CSV table of N, CA and C and ligand atoms in Angstrom, one decimal:
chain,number,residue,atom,x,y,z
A,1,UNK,N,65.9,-102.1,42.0
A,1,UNK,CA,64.4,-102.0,42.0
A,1,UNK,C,63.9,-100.7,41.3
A,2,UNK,N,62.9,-100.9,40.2
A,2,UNK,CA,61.8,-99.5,39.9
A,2,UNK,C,62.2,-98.2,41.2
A,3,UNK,N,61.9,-97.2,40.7
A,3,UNK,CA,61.9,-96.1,41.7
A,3,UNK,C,60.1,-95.9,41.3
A,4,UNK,N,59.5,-95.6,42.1
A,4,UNK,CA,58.5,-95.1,42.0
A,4,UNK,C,57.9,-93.9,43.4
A,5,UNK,N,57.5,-92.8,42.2
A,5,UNK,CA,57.5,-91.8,42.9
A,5,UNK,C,56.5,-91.7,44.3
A,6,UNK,N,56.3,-91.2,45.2
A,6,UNK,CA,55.6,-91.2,46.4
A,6,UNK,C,54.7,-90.8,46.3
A,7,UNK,N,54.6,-89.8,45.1
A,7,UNK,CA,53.1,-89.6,45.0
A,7,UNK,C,52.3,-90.7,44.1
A,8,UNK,N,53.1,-91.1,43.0
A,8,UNK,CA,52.3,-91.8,42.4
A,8,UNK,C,52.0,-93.4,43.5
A,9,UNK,N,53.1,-93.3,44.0
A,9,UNK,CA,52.4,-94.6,45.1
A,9,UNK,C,51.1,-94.4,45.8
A,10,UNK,N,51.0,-93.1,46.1
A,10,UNK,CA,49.8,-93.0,47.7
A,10,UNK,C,48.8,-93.4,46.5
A,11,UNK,N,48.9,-92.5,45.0
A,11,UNK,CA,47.7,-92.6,43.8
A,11,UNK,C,47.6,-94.3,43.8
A,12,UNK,N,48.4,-95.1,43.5
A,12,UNK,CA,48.1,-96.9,43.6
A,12,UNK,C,47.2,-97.2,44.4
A,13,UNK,N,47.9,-97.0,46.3
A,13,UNK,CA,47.1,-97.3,47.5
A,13,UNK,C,46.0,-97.3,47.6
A,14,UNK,N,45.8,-95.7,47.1
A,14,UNK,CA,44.5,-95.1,47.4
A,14,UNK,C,43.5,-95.9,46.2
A,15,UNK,N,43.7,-96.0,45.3
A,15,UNK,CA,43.2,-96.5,44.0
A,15,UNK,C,42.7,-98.2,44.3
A,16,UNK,N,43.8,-98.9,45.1
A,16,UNK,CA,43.3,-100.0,45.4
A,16,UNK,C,42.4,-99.9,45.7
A,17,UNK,N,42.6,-99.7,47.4
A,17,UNK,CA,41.5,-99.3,48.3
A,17,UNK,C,40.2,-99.3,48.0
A,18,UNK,N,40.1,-97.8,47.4
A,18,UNK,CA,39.4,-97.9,46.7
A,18,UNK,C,38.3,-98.6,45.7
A,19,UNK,N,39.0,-99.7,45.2
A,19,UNK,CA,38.5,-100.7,44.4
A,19,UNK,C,38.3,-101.9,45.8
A,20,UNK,N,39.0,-102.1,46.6
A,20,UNK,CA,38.6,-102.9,47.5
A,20,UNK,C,37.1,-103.0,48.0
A,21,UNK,N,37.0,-101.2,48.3
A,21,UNK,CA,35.7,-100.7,48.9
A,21,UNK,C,34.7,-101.1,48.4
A,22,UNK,N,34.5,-100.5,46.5
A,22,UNK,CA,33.7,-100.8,45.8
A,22,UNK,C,33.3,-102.6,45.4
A,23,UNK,N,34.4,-103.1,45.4
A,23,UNK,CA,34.1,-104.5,45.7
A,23,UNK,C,33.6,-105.1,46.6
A,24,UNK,N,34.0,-104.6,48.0
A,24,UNK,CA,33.1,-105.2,49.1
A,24,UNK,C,31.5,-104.9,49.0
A,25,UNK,N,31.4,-103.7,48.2
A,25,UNK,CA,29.7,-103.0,48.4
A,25,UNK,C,29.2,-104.0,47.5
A,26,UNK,N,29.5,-104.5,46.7
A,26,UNK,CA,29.1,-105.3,45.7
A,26,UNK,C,29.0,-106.9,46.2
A,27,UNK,N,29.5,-107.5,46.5
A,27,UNK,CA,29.2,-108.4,47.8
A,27,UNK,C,28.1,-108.3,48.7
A,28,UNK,N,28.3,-107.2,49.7
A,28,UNK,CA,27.6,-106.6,50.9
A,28,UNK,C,26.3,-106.8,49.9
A,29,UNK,N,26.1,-105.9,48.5
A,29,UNK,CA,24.4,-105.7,48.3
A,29,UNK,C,24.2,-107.2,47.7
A,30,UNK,N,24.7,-108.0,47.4
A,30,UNK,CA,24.7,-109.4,46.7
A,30,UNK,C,24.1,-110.4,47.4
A,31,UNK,N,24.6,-110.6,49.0
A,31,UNK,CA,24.5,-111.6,49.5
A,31,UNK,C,23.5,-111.2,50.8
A,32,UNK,N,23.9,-109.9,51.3
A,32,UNK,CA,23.4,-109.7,52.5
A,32,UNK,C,22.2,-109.1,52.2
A,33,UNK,N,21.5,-108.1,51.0
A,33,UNK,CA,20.2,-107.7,50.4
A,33,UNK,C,19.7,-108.4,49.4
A,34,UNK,N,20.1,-109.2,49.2
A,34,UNK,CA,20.2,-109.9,47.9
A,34,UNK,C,19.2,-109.8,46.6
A,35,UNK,N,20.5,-108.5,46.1
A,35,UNK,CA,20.3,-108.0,44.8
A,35,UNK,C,20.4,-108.8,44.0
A,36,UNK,N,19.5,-108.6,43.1
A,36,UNK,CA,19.4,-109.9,41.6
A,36,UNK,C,19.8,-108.7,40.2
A,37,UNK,N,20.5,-109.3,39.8
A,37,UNK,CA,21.1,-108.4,38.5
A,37,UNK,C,20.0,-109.2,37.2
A,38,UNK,N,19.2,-108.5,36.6
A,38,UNK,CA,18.1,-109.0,35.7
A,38,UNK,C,18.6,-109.2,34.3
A,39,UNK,N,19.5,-110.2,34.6
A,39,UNK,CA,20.1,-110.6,32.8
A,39,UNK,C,18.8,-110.9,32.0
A,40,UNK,N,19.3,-110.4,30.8
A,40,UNK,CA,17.8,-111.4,29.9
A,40,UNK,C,17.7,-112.8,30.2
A,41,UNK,N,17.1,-113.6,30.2
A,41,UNK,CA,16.9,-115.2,30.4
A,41,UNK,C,16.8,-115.6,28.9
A,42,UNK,N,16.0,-115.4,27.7
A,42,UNK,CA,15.4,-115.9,27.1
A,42,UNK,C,15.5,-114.6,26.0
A,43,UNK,N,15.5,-115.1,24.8
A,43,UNK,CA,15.2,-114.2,23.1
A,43,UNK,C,13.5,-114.7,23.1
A,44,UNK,N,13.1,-113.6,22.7
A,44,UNK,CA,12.2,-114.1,21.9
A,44,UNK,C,11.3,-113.2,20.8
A,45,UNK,N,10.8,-113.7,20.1
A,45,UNK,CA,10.3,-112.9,18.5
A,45,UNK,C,9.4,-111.8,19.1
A,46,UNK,N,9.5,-110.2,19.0
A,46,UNK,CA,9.0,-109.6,19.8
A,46,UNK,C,7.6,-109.6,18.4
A,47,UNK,N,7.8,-109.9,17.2
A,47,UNK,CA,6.2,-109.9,16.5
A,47,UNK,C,5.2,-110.9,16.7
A,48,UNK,N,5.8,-112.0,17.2
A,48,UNK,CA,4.9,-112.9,17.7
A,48,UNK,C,4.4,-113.6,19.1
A,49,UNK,N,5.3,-112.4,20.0
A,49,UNK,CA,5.1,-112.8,21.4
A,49,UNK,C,3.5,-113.3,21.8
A,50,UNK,N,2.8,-112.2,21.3
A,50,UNK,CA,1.2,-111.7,21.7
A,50,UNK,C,0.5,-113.0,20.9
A,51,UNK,N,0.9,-114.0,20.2
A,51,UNK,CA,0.3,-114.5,19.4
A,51,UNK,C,-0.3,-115.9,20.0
A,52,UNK,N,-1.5,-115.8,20.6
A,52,UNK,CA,-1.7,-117.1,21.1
A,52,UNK,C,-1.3,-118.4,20.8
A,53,UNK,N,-0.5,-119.0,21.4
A,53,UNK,CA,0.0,-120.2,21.4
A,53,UNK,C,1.5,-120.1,21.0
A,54,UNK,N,2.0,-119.5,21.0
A,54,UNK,CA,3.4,-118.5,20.2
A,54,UNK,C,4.3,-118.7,21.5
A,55,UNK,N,3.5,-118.3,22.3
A,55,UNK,CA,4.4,-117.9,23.9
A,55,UNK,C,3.4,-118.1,25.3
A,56,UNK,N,4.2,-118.2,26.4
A,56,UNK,CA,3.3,-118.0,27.8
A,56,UNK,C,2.5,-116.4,27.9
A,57,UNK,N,3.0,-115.4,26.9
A,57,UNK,CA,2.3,-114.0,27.1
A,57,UNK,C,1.3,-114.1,25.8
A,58,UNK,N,1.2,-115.3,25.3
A,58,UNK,CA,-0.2,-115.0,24.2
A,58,UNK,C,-1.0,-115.5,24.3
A,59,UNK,N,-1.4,-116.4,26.0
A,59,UNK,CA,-1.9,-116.8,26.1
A,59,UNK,C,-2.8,-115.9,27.2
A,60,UNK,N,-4.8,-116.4,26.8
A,60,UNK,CA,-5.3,-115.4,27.5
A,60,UNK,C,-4.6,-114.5,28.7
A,61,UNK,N,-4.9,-113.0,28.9
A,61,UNK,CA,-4.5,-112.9,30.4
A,61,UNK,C,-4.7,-113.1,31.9
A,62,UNK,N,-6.3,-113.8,31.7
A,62,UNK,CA,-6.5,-114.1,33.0
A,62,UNK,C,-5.8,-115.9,33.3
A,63,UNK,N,-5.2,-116.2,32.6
A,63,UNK,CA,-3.9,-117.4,32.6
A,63,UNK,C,-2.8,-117.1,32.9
A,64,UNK,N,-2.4,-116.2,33.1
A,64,UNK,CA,-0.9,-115.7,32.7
A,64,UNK,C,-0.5,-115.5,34.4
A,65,UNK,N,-1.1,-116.2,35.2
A,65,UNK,CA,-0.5,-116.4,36.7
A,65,UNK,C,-0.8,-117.8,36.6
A,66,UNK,N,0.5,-118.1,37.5
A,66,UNK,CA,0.1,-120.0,37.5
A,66,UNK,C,0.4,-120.0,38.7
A,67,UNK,N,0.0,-121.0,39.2
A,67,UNK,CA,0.4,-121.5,40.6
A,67,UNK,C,1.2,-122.8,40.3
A,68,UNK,N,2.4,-122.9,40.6
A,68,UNK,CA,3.3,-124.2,40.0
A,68,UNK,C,3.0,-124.9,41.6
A,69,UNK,N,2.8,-124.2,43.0
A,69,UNK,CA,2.6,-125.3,44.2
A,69,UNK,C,2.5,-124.2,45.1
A,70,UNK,N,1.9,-125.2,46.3
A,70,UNK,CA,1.4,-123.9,47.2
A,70,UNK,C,2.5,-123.3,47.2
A,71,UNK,N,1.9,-121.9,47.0
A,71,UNK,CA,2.7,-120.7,47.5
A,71,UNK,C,3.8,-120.4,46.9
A,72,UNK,N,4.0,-120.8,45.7
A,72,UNK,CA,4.2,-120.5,44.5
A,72,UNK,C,4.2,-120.6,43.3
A,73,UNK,N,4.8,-119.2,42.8
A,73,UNK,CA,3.8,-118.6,41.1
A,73,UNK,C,4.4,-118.1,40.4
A,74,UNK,N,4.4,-118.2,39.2
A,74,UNK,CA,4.9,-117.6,38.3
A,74,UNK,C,4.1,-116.6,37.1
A,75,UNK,N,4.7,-115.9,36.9
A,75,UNK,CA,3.4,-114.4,36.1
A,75,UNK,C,4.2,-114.0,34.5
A,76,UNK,N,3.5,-114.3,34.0
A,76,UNK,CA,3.8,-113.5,32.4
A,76,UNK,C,3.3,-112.3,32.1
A,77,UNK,N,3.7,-111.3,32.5
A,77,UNK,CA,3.3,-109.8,32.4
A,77,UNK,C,4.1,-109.2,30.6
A,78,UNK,N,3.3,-109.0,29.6
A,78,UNK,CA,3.3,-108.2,28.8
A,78,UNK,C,3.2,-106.8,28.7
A,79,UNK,N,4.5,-106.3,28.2
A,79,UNK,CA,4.5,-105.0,28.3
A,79,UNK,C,4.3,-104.2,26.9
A,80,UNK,N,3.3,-103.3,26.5
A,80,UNK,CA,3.2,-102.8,25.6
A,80,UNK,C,2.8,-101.5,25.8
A,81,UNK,N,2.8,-100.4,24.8
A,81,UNK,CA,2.3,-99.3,24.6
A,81,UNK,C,0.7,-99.1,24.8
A,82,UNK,N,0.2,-98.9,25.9
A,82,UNK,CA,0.6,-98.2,27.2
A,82,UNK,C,0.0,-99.1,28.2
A,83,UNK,N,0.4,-100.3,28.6
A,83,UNK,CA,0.2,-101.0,29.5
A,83,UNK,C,0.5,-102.2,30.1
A,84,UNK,N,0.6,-102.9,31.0
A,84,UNK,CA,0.5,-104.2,31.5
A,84,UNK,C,-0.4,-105.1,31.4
A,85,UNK,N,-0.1,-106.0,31.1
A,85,UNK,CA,-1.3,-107.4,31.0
A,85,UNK,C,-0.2,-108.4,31.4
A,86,UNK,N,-1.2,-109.2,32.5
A,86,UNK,CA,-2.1,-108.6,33.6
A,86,UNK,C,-1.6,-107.3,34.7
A,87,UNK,N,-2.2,-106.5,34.4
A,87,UNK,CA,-2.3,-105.0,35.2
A,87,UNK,C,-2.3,-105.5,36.9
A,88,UNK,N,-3.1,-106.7,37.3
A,88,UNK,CA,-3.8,-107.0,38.3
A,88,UNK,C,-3.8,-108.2,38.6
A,89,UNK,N,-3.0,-108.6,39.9
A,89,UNK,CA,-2.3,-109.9,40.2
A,89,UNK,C,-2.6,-110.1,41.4
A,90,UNK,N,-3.2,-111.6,42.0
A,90,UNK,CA,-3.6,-111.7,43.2
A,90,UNK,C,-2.7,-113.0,43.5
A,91,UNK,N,-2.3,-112.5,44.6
A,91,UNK,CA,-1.4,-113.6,44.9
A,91,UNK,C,-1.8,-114.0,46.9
A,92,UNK,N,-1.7,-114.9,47.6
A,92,UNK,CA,-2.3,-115.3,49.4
A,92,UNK,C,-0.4,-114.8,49.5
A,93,UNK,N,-0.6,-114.1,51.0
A,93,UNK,CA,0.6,-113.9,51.6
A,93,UNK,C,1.2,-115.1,51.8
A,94,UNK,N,3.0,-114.8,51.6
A,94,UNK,CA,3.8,-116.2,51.9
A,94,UNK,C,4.5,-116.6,51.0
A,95,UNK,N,3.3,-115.7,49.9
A,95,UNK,CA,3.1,-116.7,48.3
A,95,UNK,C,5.0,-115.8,47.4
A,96,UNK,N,5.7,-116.9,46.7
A,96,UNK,CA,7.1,-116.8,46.2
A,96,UNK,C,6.8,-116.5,44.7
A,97,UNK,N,7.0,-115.1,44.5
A,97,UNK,CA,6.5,-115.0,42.8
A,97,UNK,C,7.6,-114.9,41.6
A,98,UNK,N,7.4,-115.3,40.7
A,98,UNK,CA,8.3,-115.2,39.8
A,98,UNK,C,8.0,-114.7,38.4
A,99,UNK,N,8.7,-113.3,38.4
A,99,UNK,CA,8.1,-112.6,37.2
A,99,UNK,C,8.8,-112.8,35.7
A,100,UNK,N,7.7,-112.9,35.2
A,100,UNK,CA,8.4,-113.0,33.5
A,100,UNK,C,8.2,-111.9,32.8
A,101,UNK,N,8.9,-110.8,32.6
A,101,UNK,CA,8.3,-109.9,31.3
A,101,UNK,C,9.1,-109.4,29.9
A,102,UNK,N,8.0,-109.3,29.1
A,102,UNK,CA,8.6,-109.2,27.8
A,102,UNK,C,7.6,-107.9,27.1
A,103,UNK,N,8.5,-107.5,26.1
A,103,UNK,CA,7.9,-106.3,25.2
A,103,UNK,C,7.3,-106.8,24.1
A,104,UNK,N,6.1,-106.0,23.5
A,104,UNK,CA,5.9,-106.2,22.5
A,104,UNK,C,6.8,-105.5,21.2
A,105,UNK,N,6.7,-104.1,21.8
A,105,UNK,CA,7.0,-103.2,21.1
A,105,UNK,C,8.3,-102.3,21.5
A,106,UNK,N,8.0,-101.3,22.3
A,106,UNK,CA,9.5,-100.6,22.8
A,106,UNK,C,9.5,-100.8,23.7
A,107,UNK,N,11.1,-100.1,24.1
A,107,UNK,CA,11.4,-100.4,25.9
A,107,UNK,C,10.6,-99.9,26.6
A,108,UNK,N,10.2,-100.8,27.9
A,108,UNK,CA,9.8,-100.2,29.1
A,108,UNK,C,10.2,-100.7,30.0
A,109,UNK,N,9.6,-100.3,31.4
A,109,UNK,CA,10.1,-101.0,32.8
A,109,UNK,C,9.3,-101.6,33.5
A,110,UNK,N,9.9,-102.2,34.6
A,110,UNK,CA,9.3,-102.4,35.7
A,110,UNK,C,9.7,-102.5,37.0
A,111,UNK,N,8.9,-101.7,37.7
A,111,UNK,CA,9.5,-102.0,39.0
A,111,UNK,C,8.5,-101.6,40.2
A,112,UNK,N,8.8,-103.1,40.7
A,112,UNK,CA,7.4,-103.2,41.7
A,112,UNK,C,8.3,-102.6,43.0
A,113,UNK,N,7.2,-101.9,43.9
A,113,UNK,CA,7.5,-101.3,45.0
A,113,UNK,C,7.4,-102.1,46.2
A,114,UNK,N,8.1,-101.6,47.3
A,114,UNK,CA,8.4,-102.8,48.2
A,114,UNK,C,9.1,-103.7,48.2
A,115,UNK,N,9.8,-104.2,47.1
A,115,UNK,CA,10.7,-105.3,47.0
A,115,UNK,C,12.1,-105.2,46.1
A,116,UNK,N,12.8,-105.3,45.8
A,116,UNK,CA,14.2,-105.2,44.8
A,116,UNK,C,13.5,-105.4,43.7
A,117,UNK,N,12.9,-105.8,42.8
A,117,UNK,CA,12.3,-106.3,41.9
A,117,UNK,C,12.5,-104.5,40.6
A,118,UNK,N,13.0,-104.5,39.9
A,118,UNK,CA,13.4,-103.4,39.4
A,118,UNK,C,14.2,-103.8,37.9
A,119,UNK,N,13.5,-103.6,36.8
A,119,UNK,CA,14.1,-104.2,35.5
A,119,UNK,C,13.9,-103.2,34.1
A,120,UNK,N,14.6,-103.6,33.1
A,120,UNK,CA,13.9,-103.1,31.9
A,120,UNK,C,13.5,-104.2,31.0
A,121,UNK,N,12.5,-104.2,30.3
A,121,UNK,CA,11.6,-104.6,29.8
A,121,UNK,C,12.0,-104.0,28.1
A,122,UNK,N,12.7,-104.9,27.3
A,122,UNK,CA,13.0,-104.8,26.1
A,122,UNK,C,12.6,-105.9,24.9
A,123,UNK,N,12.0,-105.4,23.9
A,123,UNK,CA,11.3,-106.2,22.8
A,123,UNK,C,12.5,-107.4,22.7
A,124,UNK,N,12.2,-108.5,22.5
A,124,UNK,CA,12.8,-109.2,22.1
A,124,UNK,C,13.9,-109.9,22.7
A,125,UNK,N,13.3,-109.8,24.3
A,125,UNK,CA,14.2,-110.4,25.7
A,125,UNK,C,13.8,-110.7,26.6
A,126,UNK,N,13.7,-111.8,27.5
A,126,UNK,CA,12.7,-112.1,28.1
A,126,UNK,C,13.4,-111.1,29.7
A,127,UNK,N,12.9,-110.8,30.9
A,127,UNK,CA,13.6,-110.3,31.9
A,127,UNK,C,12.8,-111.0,33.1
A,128,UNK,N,13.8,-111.5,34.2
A,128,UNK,CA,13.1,-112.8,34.8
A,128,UNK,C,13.5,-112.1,36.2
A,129,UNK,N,12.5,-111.8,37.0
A,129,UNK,CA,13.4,-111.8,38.9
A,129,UNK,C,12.3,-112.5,39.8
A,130,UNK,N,12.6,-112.6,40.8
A,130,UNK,CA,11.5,-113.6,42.1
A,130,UNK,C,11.6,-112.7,43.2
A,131,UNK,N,10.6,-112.5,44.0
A,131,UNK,CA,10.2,-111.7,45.0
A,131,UNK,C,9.3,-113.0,46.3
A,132,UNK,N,9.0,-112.7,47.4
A,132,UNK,CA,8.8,-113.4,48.3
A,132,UNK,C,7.9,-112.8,48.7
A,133,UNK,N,6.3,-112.4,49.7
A,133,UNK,CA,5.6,-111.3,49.9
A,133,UNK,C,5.3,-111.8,51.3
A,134,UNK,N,5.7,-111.3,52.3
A,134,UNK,CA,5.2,-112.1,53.5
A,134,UNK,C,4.1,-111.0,54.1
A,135,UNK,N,4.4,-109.5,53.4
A,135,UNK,CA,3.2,-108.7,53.8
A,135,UNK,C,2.1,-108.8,53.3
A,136,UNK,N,1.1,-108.6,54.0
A,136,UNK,CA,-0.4,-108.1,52.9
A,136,UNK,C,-0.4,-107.0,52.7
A,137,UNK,N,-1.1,-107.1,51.5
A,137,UNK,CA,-0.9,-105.2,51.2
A,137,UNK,C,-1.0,-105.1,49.4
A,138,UNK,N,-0.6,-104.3,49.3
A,138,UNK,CA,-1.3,-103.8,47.8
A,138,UNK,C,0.5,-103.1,47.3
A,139,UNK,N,0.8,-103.7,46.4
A,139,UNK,CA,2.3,-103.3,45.8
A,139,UNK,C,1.9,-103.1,44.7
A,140,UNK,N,2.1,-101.7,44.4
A,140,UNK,CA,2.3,-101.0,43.3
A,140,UNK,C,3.6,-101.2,42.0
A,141,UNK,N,2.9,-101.5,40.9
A,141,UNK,CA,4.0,-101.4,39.9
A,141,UNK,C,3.9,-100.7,38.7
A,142,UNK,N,5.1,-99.7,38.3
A,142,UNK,CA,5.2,-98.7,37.6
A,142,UNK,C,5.9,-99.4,36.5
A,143,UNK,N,5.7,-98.8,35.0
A,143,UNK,CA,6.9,-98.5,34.1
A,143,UNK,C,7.7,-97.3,34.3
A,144,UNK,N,8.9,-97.3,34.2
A,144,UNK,CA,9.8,-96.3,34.9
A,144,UNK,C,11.0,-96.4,33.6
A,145,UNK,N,10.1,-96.7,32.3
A,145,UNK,CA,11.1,-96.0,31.5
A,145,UNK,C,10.6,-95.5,30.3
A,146,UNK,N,10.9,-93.8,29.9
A,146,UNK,CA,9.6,-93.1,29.1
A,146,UNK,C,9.9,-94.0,27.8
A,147,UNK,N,8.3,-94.2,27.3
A,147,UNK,CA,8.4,-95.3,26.4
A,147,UNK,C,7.0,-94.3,25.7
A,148,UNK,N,6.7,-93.3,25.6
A,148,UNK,CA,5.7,-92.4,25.0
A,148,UNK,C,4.7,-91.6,25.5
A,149,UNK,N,3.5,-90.8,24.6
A,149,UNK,CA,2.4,-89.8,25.4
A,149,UNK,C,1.9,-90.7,26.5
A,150,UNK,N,1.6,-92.2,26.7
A,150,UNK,CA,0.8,-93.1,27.8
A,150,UNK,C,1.5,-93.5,29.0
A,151,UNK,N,3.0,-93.2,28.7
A,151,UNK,CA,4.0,-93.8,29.6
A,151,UNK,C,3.4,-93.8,31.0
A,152,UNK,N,2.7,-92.5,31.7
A,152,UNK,CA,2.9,-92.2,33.0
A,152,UNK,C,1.3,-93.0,33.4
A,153,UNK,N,0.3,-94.0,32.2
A,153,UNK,CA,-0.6,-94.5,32.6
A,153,UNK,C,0.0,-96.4,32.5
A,154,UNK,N,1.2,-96.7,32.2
A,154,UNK,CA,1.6,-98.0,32.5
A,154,UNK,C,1.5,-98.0,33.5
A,155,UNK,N,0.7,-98.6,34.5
A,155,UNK,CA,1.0,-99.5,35.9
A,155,UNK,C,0.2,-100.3,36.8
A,156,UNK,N,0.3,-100.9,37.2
A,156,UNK,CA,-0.1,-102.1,38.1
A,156,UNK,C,-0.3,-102.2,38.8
A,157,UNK,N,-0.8,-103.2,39.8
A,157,UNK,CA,-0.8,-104.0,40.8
A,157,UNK,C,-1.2,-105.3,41.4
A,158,UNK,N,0.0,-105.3,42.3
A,158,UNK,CA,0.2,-107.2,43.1
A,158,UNK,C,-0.6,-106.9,44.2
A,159,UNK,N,-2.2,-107.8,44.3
A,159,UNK,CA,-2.3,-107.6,45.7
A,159,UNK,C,-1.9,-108.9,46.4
A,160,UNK,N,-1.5,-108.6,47.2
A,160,UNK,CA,-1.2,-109.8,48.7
A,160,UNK,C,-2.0,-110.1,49.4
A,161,UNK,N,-2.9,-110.9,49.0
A,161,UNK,CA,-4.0,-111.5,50.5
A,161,UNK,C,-3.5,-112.1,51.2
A,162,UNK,N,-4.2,-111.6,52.6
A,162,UNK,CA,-4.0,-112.0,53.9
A,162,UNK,C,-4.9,-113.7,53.9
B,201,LIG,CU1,6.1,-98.2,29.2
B,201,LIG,CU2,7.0,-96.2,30.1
């Protein structure tokens, strides 16, 4: 049999272990908080996003919430230099939202407060998560990735009517 040194063994064990750990937390936040990892969903032409009829984000903004059935929605939020459209989202408590956002131009973010919902926002990719709102209340949403002089005026809000 291999000889393997005693130290270099405890370095294996502990190394597993280790990886065991990190895998369990990855699980644990998966299933039991249930973190959404925000793959792109969708390519799309970041010159003609804005282009009415082009896409769901070129079309008017006060359209760009739908109600697919009670109590839930789906939202096309455009992100550009220096803003969101729509900025201002009204949704009745209960209500199950489903965000869509895309860039026009350079990276930004998003990430609404109160919920997991935390993404980047890149030209020419769509970035999709769902959130559930059982509170009323007023959720704030920032860009949280510097994207220029207007960066710290990107932001938003979901209100939750009661
Ligand atoms: Cu957009 Cu920072």
């Amino acid at each position: 049999m291999m000889h393997i040194d005693s130290r270099e063994r405890n370095f294996i064990i502990g190394t597993t272990i280790l990886l065991l750990i990190f895998g369990a937390a990855v699980l644990v936040s998966s299933f039991a908080f249930g973190f959404q990892v925000p793959a792109p969903v969708e390519r799309i032409d970041p010159k003609v996003v804005a282009t009415p009829g082009q896409s769901p984000w070129g079309d008017p903004v006060a359209e760009r919430l739908r109600e697919l059935a009670p109590n839930k929605y789906e939202v096309y939020i455009l992100a550009q230099a220096w803003a969101f459209q729509p900025n201002q989202i009204r949704v009745p408590v209960g209500s199950t939202v489903t965000f869509y956002l895309t860039s026009k131009d350079v990276q930004h973010g998003f990430r609404l407060d109160g919920t997991n919902i935390n993404m980047m926002v890149l030209p020419g990719e769509v970035s999709r998560l769902t959130a559930t709102f059982d509170e009323p209340g007023e959720y704030n949403f920032i860009c949280h990735e510097y994207c220029g002089v207007g960066h710290h005026t990107m932001y938003g809000q979901l209100i939750v009517e009661p």
